[in-house]
mmCIF file of C-alpha atoms in Angstrom:
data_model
loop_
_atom_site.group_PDB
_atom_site.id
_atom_site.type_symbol
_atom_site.label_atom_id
_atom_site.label_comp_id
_atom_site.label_asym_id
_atom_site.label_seq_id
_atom_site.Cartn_x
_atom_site.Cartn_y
_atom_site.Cartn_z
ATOM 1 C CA UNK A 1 291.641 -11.038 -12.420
ATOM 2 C CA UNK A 2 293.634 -12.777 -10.134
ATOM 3 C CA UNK A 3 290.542 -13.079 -7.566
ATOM 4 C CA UNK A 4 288.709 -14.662 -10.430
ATOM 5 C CA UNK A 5 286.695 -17.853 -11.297
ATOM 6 C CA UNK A 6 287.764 -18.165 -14.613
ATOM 7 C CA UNK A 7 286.019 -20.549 -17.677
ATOM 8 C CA UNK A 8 287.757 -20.618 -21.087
ATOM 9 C CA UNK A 9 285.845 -19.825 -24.098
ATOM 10 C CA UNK A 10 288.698 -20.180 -26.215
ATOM 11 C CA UNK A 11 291.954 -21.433 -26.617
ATOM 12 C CA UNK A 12 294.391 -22.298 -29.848
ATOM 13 C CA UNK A 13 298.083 -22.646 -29.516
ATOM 14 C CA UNK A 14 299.175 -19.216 -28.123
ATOM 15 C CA UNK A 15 296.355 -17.731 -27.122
ATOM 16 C CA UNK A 16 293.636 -18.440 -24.812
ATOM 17 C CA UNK A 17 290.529 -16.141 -24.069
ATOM 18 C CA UNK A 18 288.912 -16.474 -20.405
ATOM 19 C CA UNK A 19 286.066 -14.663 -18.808
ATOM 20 C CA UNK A 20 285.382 -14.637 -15.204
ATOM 21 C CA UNK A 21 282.074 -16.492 -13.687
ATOM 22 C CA UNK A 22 281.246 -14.232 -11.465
ATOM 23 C CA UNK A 23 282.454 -10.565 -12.949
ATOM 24 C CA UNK A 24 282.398 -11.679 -16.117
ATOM 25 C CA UNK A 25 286.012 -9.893 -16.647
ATOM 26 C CA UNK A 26 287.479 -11.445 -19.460
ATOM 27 C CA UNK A 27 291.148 -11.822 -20.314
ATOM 28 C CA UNK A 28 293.288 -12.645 -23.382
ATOM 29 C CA UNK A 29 296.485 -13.743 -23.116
ATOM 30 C CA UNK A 30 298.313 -13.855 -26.477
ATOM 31 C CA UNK A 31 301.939 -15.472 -25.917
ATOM 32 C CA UNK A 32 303.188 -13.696 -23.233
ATOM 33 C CA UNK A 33 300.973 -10.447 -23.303
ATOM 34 C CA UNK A 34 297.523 -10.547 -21.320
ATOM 35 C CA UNK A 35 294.610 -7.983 -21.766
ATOM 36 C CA UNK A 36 291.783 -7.772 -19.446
ATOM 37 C CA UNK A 37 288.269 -6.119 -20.775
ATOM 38 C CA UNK A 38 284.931 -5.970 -19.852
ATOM 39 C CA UNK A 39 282.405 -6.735 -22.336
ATOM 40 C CA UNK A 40 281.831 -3.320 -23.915
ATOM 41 C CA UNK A 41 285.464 -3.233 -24.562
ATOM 42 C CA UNK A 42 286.225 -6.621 -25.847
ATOM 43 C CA UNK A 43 283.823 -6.150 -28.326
ATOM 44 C CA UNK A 44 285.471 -2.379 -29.386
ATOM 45 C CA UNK A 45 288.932 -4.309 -29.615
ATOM 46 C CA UNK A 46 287.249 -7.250 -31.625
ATOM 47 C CA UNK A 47 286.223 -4.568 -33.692
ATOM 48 C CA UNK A 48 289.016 -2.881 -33.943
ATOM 49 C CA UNK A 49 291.170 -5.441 -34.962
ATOM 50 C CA UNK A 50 288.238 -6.282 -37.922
ATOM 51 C CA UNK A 51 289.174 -3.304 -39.104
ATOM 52 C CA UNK A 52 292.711 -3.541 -39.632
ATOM 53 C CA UNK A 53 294.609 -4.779 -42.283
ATOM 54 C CA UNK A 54 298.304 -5.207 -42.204
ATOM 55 C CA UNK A 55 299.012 -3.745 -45.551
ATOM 56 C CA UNK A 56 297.676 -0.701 -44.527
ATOM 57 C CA UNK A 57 298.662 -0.206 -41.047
ATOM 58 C CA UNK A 58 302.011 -1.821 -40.928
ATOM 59 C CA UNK A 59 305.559 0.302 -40.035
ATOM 60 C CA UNK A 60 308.691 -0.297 -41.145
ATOM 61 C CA UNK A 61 310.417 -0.724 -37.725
ATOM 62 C CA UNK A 62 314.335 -0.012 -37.080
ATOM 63 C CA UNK A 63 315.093 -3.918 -37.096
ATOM 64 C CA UNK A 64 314.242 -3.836 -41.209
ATOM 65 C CA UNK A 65 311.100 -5.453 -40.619
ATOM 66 C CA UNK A 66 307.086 -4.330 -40.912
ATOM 67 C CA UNK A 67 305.259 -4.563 -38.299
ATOM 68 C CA UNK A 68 301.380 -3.175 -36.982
ATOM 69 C CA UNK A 69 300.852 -1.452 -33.872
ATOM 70 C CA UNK A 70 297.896 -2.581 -32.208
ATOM 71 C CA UNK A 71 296.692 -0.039 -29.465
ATOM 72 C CA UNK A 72 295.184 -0.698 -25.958
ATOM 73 C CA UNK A 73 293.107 1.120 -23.608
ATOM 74 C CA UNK A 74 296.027 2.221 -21.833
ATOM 75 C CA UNK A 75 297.995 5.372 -23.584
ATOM 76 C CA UNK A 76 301.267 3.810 -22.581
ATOM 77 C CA UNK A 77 300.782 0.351 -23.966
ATOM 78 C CA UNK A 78 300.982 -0.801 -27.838
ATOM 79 C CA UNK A 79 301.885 -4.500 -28.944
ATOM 80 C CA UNK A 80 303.696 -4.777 -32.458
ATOM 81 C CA UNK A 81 303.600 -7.563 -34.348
ATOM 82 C CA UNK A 82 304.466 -9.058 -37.331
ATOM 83 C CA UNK A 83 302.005 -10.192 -40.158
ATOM 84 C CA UNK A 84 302.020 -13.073 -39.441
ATOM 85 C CA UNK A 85 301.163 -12.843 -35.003
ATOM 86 C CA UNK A 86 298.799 -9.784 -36.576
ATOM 87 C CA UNK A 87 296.585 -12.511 -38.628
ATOM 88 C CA UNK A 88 296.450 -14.976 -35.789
ATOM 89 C CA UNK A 89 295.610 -12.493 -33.366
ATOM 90 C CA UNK A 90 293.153 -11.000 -35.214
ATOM 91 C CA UNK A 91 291.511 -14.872 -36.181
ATOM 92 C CA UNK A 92 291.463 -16.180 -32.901
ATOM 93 C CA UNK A 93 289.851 -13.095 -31.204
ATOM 94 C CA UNK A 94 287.391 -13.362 -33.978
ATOM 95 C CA UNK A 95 286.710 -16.943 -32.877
ATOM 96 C CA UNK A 96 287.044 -16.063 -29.472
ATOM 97 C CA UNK A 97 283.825 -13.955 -29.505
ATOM 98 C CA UNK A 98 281.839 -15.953 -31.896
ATOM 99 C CA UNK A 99 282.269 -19.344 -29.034
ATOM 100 C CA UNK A 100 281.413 -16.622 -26.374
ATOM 101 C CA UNK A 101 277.974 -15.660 -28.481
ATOM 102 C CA UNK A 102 278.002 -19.190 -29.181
ATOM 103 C CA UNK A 103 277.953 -20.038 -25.200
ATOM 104 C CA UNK A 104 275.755 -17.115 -24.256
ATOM 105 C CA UNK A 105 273.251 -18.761 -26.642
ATOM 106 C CA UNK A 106 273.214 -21.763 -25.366
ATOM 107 C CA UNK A 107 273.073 -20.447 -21.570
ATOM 108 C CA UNK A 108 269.692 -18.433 -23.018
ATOM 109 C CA UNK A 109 267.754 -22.259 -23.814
#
């Protein structure tokens, strides 16, 4: 993505969710972590992430504290984090994609 013209569609503290003008590549950077996706796969991880509830999917980790393991498209790379990054991850992804329908919507007028 480094090539890329990038817009932001969303951005909140920590996080900030770009796509690319002319690839449309997006990227989300969540502190220091950054995921690119296409479109198709955005929307998998948004849904993915819908899914999940900490409750349910969190580990007790060797540090004493639970945390979820959130899988990526690459077999060797998991994020864990703690209820509390979990929940604002999730949110602002959720938000991310409803400004990019949002945008797309308006681009359609």
């Amino acid at each position: 993505m480094s090539a890329c013209q990038t817009e932001i569609i969303y951005q909140n503290d920590d996080f900030v969710f770009t796509r690319c003008i002319d690839c449309c590549r997006m990227g989300l950077m969540f502190k220091q972590a950054m995921i690119s996706f296409d479109e198709l796969n955005f929307d998998a991880f948004r849904r993915y992430l819908e899914r999940m509830d900490f409750e349910i999917e969190k580990y007790p980790f060797f540090d004493g504290l639970d945390r979820v393991v959130i899988e990526t498209y690459h077999p060797d790379v998991q994020f864990t984090l703690l209820e509390e990054e979990f929940y604002r991850l999730k949110a602002n992804v959720i938000e991310a994609h409803a400004q990019l329908q949002l945008i797309e919507l308006i681009r359609k007028m």
